[in-house]
């Protein structure tokens, strides 16, 4: 299981995202930089699956985007509704890898355009993004309808459907929670585990990454 250091980007399940949004002073909705890049290059694989407007600058980041006409200000409730919708689509919430309330960008990422996620799904770089401090857990295997939606939605290929229900590969699971929100039978839940201590601030994150690179 990946540790939560050595990278600036942290995967986050919806319940934790909701807390971030509740504490945000400003929220903006803008075009995803990664999807816009691949769109421009003509290599965007998810053109018919996901919208372009999926990035949410927060706080000072949101203020910067709004003042320059690079996105529109949205309410906390609209941001929450959009994040739920994005999660249902299979997009992964990612944010800067520290715990205080000064975050500047919440991304809703796909593996085909997002470089950090692509590090795991395409290029075998497990530390390109930090796993959430959660892991998917099968709670009610007998209720599984074997629809395989969880398998289809899991970009990390961490789920298989066996005779007795879903089986989670704990080494591959990143704790994003996409399988949970897409399980109509409520068979899968998220269990909190401490993979690594998340830095408190951007400064602390930078110092820790610098020490680990020495």
PDB file of C-alpha atoms in Angstrom:
ATOM      1  CA  UNK A   1       0.000   0.000   0.000  1.00  0.00           C
ATOM      2  CA  UNK A   2       1.352   3.427  -0.962  1.00  0.00           C
ATOM      3  CA  UNK A   3       2.425   5.850   1.727  1.00  0.00           C
ATOM      4  CA  UNK A   4       1.066   9.392   1.871  1.00  0.00           C
ATOM      5  CA  UNK A   5       4.388  11.178   1.402  1.00  0.00           C
ATOM      6  CA  UNK A   6       6.809  11.647  -1.511  1.00  0.00           C
ATOM      7  CA  UNK A   7       4.021  13.244  -3.538  1.00  0.00           C
ATOM      8  CA  UNK A   8       2.140  16.532  -3.596  1.00  0.00           C
ATOM      9  CA  UNK A   9      -1.204  14.973  -4.582  1.00  0.00           C
ATOM     10  CA  UNK A  10      -3.537  13.063  -2.253  1.00  0.00           C
ATOM     11  CA  UNK A  11      -6.517  10.915  -3.243  1.00  0.00           C
ATOM     12  CA  UNK A  12      -9.570  11.718  -1.121  1.00  0.00           C
ATOM     13  CA  UNK A  13     -12.996  10.026  -0.762  1.00  0.00           C
ATOM     14  CA  UNK A  14     -16.162  12.122  -0.954  1.00  0.00           C
ATOM     15  CA  UNK A  15     -16.873  12.354   2.800  1.00  0.00           C
ATOM     16  CA  UNK A  16     -13.495  14.039   3.365  1.00  0.00           C
ATOM     17  CA  UNK A  17     -13.988  16.258   0.306  1.00  0.00           C
ATOM     18  CA  UNK A  18     -17.280  17.448   1.813  1.00  0.00           C
ATOM     19  CA  UNK A  19     -15.421  18.699   4.905  1.00  0.00           C
ATOM     20  CA  UNK A  20     -12.905  20.547   2.710  1.00  0.00           C
ATOM     21  CA  UNK A  21     -15.754  22.241   0.829  1.00  0.00           C
ATOM     22  CA  UNK A  22     -17.527  23.186   4.071  1.00  0.00           C
ATOM     23  CA  UNK A  23     -14.379  25.013   5.214  1.00  0.00           C
ATOM     24  CA  UNK A  24     -13.657  26.724   1.878  1.00  0.00           C
ATOM     25  CA  UNK A  25     -14.071  30.512   1.710  1.00  0.00           C
ATOM     26  CA  UNK A  26     -14.372  30.577  -2.089  1.00  0.00           C
ATOM     27  CA  UNK A  27     -15.070  27.788  -4.596  1.00  0.00           C
ATOM     28  CA  UNK A  28     -14.681  28.065  -8.359  1.00  0.00           C
ATOM     29  CA  UNK A  29     -15.565  25.669 -11.183  1.00  0.00           C
ATOM     30  CA  UNK A  30     -13.222  25.704 -14.157  1.00  0.00           C
ATOM     31  CA  UNK A  31     -12.012  23.554 -17.028  1.00  0.00           C
ATOM     32  CA  UNK A  32      -9.710  20.698 -16.035  1.00  0.00           C
ATOM     33  CA  UNK A  33      -6.177  21.585 -17.110  1.00  0.00           C
ATOM     34  CA  UNK A  34      -5.298  17.959 -17.847  1.00  0.00           C
ATOM     35  CA  UNK A  35      -8.396  17.286 -19.950  1.00  0.00           C
ATOM     36  CA  UNK A  36      -7.947  20.629 -21.747  1.00  0.00           C
ATOM     37  CA  UNK A  37      -4.352  19.693 -22.576  1.00  0.00           C
ATOM     38  CA  UNK A  38      -5.261  16.310 -24.071  1.00  0.00           C
ATOM     39  CA  UNK A  39      -8.239  17.889 -25.869  1.00  0.00           C
ATOM     40  CA  UNK A  40      -5.873  20.388 -27.510  1.00  0.00           C
ATOM     41  CA  UNK A  41      -3.434  17.608 -28.432  1.00  0.00           C
ATOM     42  CA  UNK A  42      -6.225  15.454 -29.869  1.00  0.00           C
ATOM     43  CA  UNK A  43      -5.428  12.590 -27.485  1.00  0.00           C
ATOM     44  CA  UNK A  44      -8.306  12.870 -25.004  1.00  0.00           C
ATOM     45  CA  UNK A  45      -9.742   9.373 -24.507  1.00  0.00           C
ATOM     46  CA  UNK A  46     -12.600  10.416 -22.195  1.00  0.00           C
ATOM     47  CA  UNK A  47     -14.207  12.998 -24.492  1.00  0.00           C
ATOM     48  CA  UNK A  48     -17.571  11.216 -24.503  1.00  0.00           C
ATOM     49  CA  UNK A  49     -17.460  10.196 -20.818  1.00  0.00           C
ATOM     50  CA  UNK A  50     -16.595  13.245 -18.719  1.00  0.00           C
ATOM     51  CA  UNK A  51     -17.195  17.014 -18.943  1.00  0.00           C
ATOM     52  CA  UNK A  52     -14.288  19.460 -19.259  1.00  0.00           C
ATOM     53  CA  UNK A  53     -15.372  21.550 -16.256  1.00  0.00           C
ATOM     54  CA  UNK A  54     -14.320  19.329 -13.354  1.00  0.00           C
ATOM     55  CA  UNK A  55     -11.596  21.303 -11.532  1.00  0.00           C
ATOM     56  CA  UNK A  56     -12.431  23.320  -8.410  1.00  0.00           C
ATOM     57  CA  UNK A  57      -9.930  25.963  -7.321  1.00  0.00           C
ATOM     58  CA  UNK A  58     -10.491  26.758  -3.628  1.00  0.00           C
ATOM     59  CA  UNK A  59      -9.889  29.713  -1.315  1.00  0.00           C
ATOM     60  CA  UNK A  60      -7.124  31.973  -2.715  1.00  0.00           C
ATOM     61  CA  UNK A  61      -6.887  29.752  -5.790  1.00  0.00           C
ATOM     62  CA  UNK A  62     -10.603  30.256  -6.454  1.00  0.00           C
ATOM     63  CA  UNK A  63     -10.334  34.011  -5.915  1.00  0.00           C
ATOM     64  CA  UNK A  64      -7.507  34.187  -8.472  1.00  0.00           C
ATOM     65  CA  UNK A  65      -9.510  32.270 -11.110  1.00  0.00           C
ATOM     66  CA  UNK A  66     -12.773  34.172 -10.500  1.00  0.00           C
ATOM     67  CA  UNK A  67     -11.171  37.629 -10.640  1.00  0.00           C
ATOM     68  CA  UNK A  68      -9.545  36.804 -13.985  1.00  0.00           C
ATOM     69  CA  UNK A  69     -12.637  35.278 -15.557  1.00  0.00           C
ATOM     70  CA  UNK A  70     -11.069  31.818 -15.727  1.00  0.00           C
ATOM     71  CA  UNK A  71     -14.006  30.113 -14.017  1.00  0.00           C
ATOM     72  CA  UNK A  72     -17.252  30.834 -12.186  1.00  0.00           C
ATOM     73  CA  UNK A  73     -17.890  31.017  -8.466  1.00  0.00           C
ATOM     74  CA  UNK A  74     -20.156  28.256  -7.169  1.00  0.00           C
ATOM     75  CA  UNK A  75     -21.825  27.609  -3.818  1.00  0.00           C
ATOM     76  CA  UNK A  76     -20.783  24.908  -1.388  1.00  0.00           C
ATOM     77  CA  UNK A  77     -23.966  22.974  -2.131  1.00  0.00           C
ATOM     78  CA  UNK A  78     -23.399  23.078  -5.895  1.00  0.00           C
ATOM     79  CA  UNK A  79     -19.799  21.971  -5.384  1.00  0.00           C
ATOM     80  CA  UNK A  80     -20.938  19.030  -3.233  1.00  0.00           C
ATOM     81  CA  UNK A  81     -23.584  17.988  -5.757  1.00  0.00           C
ATOM     82  CA  UNK A  82     -21.055  18.139  -8.592  1.00  0.00           C
ATOM     83  CA  UNK A  83     -18.495  16.099  -6.640  1.00  0.00           C
ATOM     84  CA  UNK A  84     -21.104  13.413  -5.951  1.00  0.00           C
ATOM     85  CA  UNK A  85     -21.963  13.360  -9.651  1.00  0.00           C
ATOM     86  CA  UNK A  86     -18.289  13.192 -10.665  1.00  0.00           C
ATOM     87  CA  UNK A  87     -17.714  10.319  -8.213  1.00  0.00           C
ATOM     88  CA  UNK A  88     -20.642   8.421  -9.730  1.00  0.00           C
ATOM     89  CA  UNK A  89     -19.059   8.876 -13.154  1.00  0.00           C
ATOM     90  CA  UNK A  90     -15.850   7.324 -11.840  1.00  0.00           C
ATOM     91  CA  UNK A  91     -13.738  10.464 -11.457  1.00  0.00           C
ATOM     92  CA  UNK A  92     -11.266  10.491  -8.554  1.00  0.00           C
ATOM     93  CA  UNK A  93     -11.070  13.387  -6.081  1.00  0.00           C
ATOM     94  CA  UNK A  94      -7.494  14.602  -5.529  1.00  0.00           C
ATOM     95  CA  UNK A  95      -6.158  17.530  -3.524  1.00  0.00           C
ATOM     96  CA  UNK A  96      -2.870  18.917  -2.196  1.00  0.00           C
ATOM     97  CA  UNK A  97      -1.328  16.491   0.277  1.00  0.00           C
ATOM     98  CA  UNK A  98      -1.636  18.420   3.537  1.00  0.00           C
ATOM     99  CA  UNK A  99      -4.337  18.719   6.178  1.00  0.00           C
ATOM    100  CA  UNK A 100      -4.917  22.394   7.018  1.00  0.00           C
ATOM    101  CA  UNK A 101      -7.714  24.438   5.418  1.00  0.00           C
ATOM    102  CA  UNK A 102      -5.606  26.448   2.947  1.00  0.00           C
ATOM    103  CA  UNK A 103      -6.064  24.086  -0.031  1.00  0.00           C
ATOM    104  CA  UNK A 104      -6.124  25.856  -3.392  1.00  0.00           C
ATOM    105  CA  UNK A 105      -7.222  23.148  -5.843  1.00  0.00           C
ATOM    106  CA  UNK A 106      -9.606  20.184  -5.732  1.00  0.00           C
ATOM    107  CA  UNK A 107      -9.353  18.067  -8.874  1.00  0.00           C
ATOM    108  CA  UNK A 108     -11.763  15.437 -10.156  1.00  0.00           C
ATOM    109  CA  UNK A 109      -9.456  13.272 -12.190  1.00  0.00           C
ATOM    110  CA  UNK A 110      -9.582  10.596 -14.869  1.00  0.00           C
ATOM    111  CA  UNK A 111      -6.702   8.162 -15.498  1.00  0.00           C
ATOM    112  CA  UNK A 112      -6.400   8.928 -19.202  1.00  0.00           C
ATOM    113  CA  UNK A 113      -5.636  12.654 -18.819  1.00  0.00           C
ATOM    114  CA  UNK A 114      -4.345  13.123 -15.243  1.00  0.00           C
ATOM    115  CA  UNK A 115      -0.571  12.688 -14.995  1.00  0.00           C
ATOM    116  CA  UNK A 116      -0.459  11.715 -11.270  1.00  0.00           C
ATOM    117  CA  UNK A 117      -3.151   9.028 -11.719  1.00  0.00           C
ATOM    118  CA  UNK A 118      -1.561   7.926 -14.984  1.00  0.00           C
ATOM    119  CA  UNK A 119       1.616   7.303 -13.023  1.00  0.00           C
ATOM    120  CA  UNK A 120      -0.196   4.424 -11.317  1.00  0.00           C
ATOM    121  CA  UNK A 121      -2.498   3.193 -14.082  1.00  0.00           C
ATOM    122  CA  UNK A 122      -0.115   3.575 -17.047  1.00  0.00           C
ATOM    123  CA  UNK A 123       3.493   3.962 -15.990  1.00  0.00           C
ATOM    124  CA  UNK A 124       3.878   1.829 -12.837  1.00  0.00           C
ATOM    125  CA  UNK A 125       4.900   4.772 -10.627  1.00  0.00           C
ATOM    126  CA  UNK A 126       3.135   3.985  -7.317  1.00  0.00           C
ATOM    127  CA  UNK A 127       4.324   7.158  -5.590  1.00  0.00           C
ATOM    128  CA  UNK A 128       2.958   9.513  -8.254  1.00  0.00           C
ATOM    129  CA  UNK A 129      -0.080  10.092  -6.040  1.00  0.00           C
ATOM    130  CA  UNK A 130      -0.716   9.354  -2.360  1.00  0.00           C
ATOM    131  CA  UNK A 131      -3.401   6.870  -1.358  1.00  0.00           C
ATOM    132  CA  UNK A 132      -6.203   8.023   0.922  1.00  0.00           C
ATOM    133  CA  UNK A 133      -6.146   6.845   4.532  1.00  0.00           C
ATOM    134  CA  UNK A 134      -8.930   4.396   3.714  1.00  0.00           C
ATOM    135  CA  UNK A 135      -9.344   1.023   2.097  1.00  0.00           C
ATOM    136  CA  UNK A 136     -12.398  -0.555   0.484  1.00  0.00           C
ATOM    137  CA  UNK A 137     -13.945  -3.344   2.551  1.00  0.00           C
ATOM    138  CA  UNK A 138     -16.592  -5.920   1.655  1.00  0.00           C
ATOM    139  CA  UNK A 139     -19.271  -5.808   4.364  1.00  0.00           C
ATOM    140  CA  UNK A 140     -22.172  -7.827   2.944  1.00  0.00           C
ATOM    141  CA  UNK A 141     -20.799 -10.223   0.296  1.00  0.00           C
ATOM    142  CA  UNK A 142     -24.019 -12.268   0.074  1.00  0.00           C
ATOM    143  CA  UNK A 143     -25.939  -9.180  -1.081  1.00  0.00           C
ATOM    144  CA  UNK A 144     -23.667  -8.770  -4.118  1.00  0.00           C
ATOM    145  CA  UNK A 145     -25.701  -8.868  -7.345  1.00  0.00           C
ATOM    146  CA  UNK A 146     -22.532  -9.427  -9.415  1.00  0.00           C
ATOM    147  CA  UNK A 147     -23.345  -6.487 -11.674  1.00  0.00           C
ATOM    148  CA  UNK A 148     -19.582  -5.748 -11.875  1.00  0.00           C
ATOM    149  CA  UNK A 149     -20.104  -1.982 -11.897  1.00  0.00           C
ATOM    150  CA  UNK A 150     -17.485  -1.706  -9.145  1.00  0.00           C
ATOM    151  CA  UNK A 151     -15.000  -3.596 -11.332  1.00  0.00           C
ATOM    152  CA  UNK A 152     -15.751  -1.340 -14.288  1.00  0.00           C
ATOM    153  CA  UNK A 153     -15.394   1.869 -12.244  1.00  0.00           C
ATOM    154  CA  UNK A 154     -12.188   0.930 -10.380  1.00  0.00           C
ATOM    155  CA  UNK A 155      -9.350   2.455 -12.403  1.00  0.00           C
ATOM    156  CA  UNK A 156      -6.798   0.766 -10.123  1.00  0.00           C
ATOM    157  CA  UNK A 157      -8.052  -2.743 -10.988  1.00  0.00           C
ATOM    158  CA  UNK A 158      -8.373  -3.518  -7.285  1.00  0.00           C
ATOM    159  CA  UNK A 159     -11.672  -5.464  -7.426  1.00  0.00           C
ATOM    160  CA  UNK A 160     -12.594  -8.905  -8.717  1.00  0.00           C
ATOM    161  CA  UNK A 161     -15.981 -10.583  -8.516  1.00  0.00           C
ATOM    162  CA  UNK A 162     -15.630 -14.082  -7.108  1.00  0.00           C
ATOM    163  CA  UNK A 163     -18.264 -16.731  -6.451  1.00  0.00           C
ATOM    164  CA  UNK A 164     -18.801 -15.359  -2.932  1.00  0.00           C
ATOM    165  CA  UNK A 165     -18.906 -11.705  -4.015  1.00  0.00           C
ATOM    166  CA  UNK A 166     -16.360  -8.925  -4.559  1.00  0.00           C
ATOM    167  CA  UNK A 167     -12.760  -9.339  -3.482  1.00  0.00           C
ATOM    168  CA  UNK A 168     -10.581  -6.272  -2.793  1.00  0.00           C
ATOM    169  CA  UNK A 169      -6.869  -6.323  -3.595  1.00  0.00           C
ATOM    170  CA  UNK A 170      -5.539  -4.320  -0.643  1.00  0.00           C
ATOM    171  CA  UNK A 171      -2.222  -3.673  -2.355  1.00  0.00           C
ATOM    172  CA  UNK A 172      -3.944  -1.960  -5.284  1.00  0.00           C
ATOM    173  CA  UNK A 173      -6.798  -0.187  -3.488  1.00  0.00           C
ATOM    174  CA  UNK A 174      -6.190   3.576  -3.156  1.00  0.00           C
ATOM    175  CA  UNK A 175      -9.192   4.301  -0.930  1.00  0.00           C
ATOM    176  CA  UNK A 176     -10.920   6.656  -3.393  1.00  0.00           C
ATOM    177  CA  UNK A 177     -14.420   5.338  -2.592  1.00  0.00           C
ATOM    178  CA  UNK A 178     -15.674   5.229  -6.192  1.00  0.00           C
ATOM    179  CA  UNK A 179     -16.675   1.572  -5.772  1.00  0.00           C
ATOM    180  CA  UNK A 180     -18.641   2.469  -2.633  1.00  0.00           C
ATOM    181  CA  UNK A 181     -20.778   5.200  -4.216  1.00  0.00           C
ATOM    182  CA  UNK A 182     -21.443   2.992  -7.250  1.00  0.00           C
ATOM    183  CA  UNK A 183     -22.462  -0.148  -5.317  1.00  0.00           C
ATOM    184  CA  UNK A 184     -26.261  -0.204  -5.481  1.00  0.00           C
ATOM    185  CA  UNK A 185     -26.471  -3.042  -2.952  1.00  0.00           C
ATOM    186  CA  UNK A 186     -24.250  -1.328  -0.348  1.00  0.00           C
ATOM    187  CA  UNK A 187     -21.962  -4.350  -0.296  1.00  0.00           C
ATOM    188  CA  UNK A 188     -18.745  -2.304  -0.163  1.00  0.00           C
ATOM    189  CA  UNK A 189     -17.734   0.301   2.426  1.00  0.00           C
ATOM    190  CA  UNK A 190     -14.614   2.265   3.334  1.00  0.00           C
ATOM    191  CA  UNK A 191     -12.502   1.434   6.364  1.00  0.00           C
ATOM    192  CA  UNK A 192     -10.163   4.079   7.774  1.00  0.00           C
ATOM    193  CA  UNK A 193      -6.548   3.006   8.140  1.00  0.00           C
ATOM    194  CA  UNK A 194      -3.476   5.086   8.923  1.00  0.00           C
ATOM    195  CA  UNK A 195      -1.130   4.593   5.978  1.00  0.00           C
ATOM    196  CA  UNK A 196       1.004   7.603   6.827  1.00  0.00           C
ATOM    197  CA  UNK A 197       0.713  10.903   8.639  1.00  0.00           C
ATOM    198  CA  UNK A 198      -0.443  13.668   6.304  1.00  0.00           C
ATOM    199  CA  UNK A 199       1.607  16.898   6.612  1.00  0.00           C
ATOM    200  CA  UNK A 200      -0.234  19.775   8.303  1.00  0.00           C
ATOM    201  CA  UNK A 201       0.677  22.478   5.793  1.00  0.00           C
ATOM    202  CA  UNK A 202       2.157  23.103   2.351  1.00  0.00           C
ATOM    203  CA  UNK A 203       5.416  24.193   4.004  1.00  0.00           C
ATOM    204  CA  UNK A 204       5.636  20.976   6.045  1.00  0.00           C
ATOM    205  CA  UNK A 205       4.864  18.908   2.932  1.00  0.00           C
ATOM    206  CA  UNK A 206       7.656  20.628   0.997  1.00  0.00           C
ATOM    207  CA  UNK A 207      10.155  20.098   3.812  1.00  0.00           C
ATOM    208  CA  UNK A 208       9.273  16.404   4.159  1.00  0.00           C
ATOM    209  CA  UNK A 209       9.509  15.782   0.417  1.00  0.00           C
ATOM    210  CA  UNK A 210      12.863  17.585   0.394  1.00  0.00           C
ATOM    211  CA  UNK A 211      14.209  15.420   3.235  1.00  0.00           C
ATOM    212  CA  UNK A 212      13.039  12.212   1.547  1.00  0.00           C
ATOM    213  CA  UNK A 213      14.793  13.234  -1.676  1.00  0.00           C
ATOM    214  CA  UNK A 214      18.150  13.687   0.110  1.00  0.00           C
TER     215      UNK A 214
END
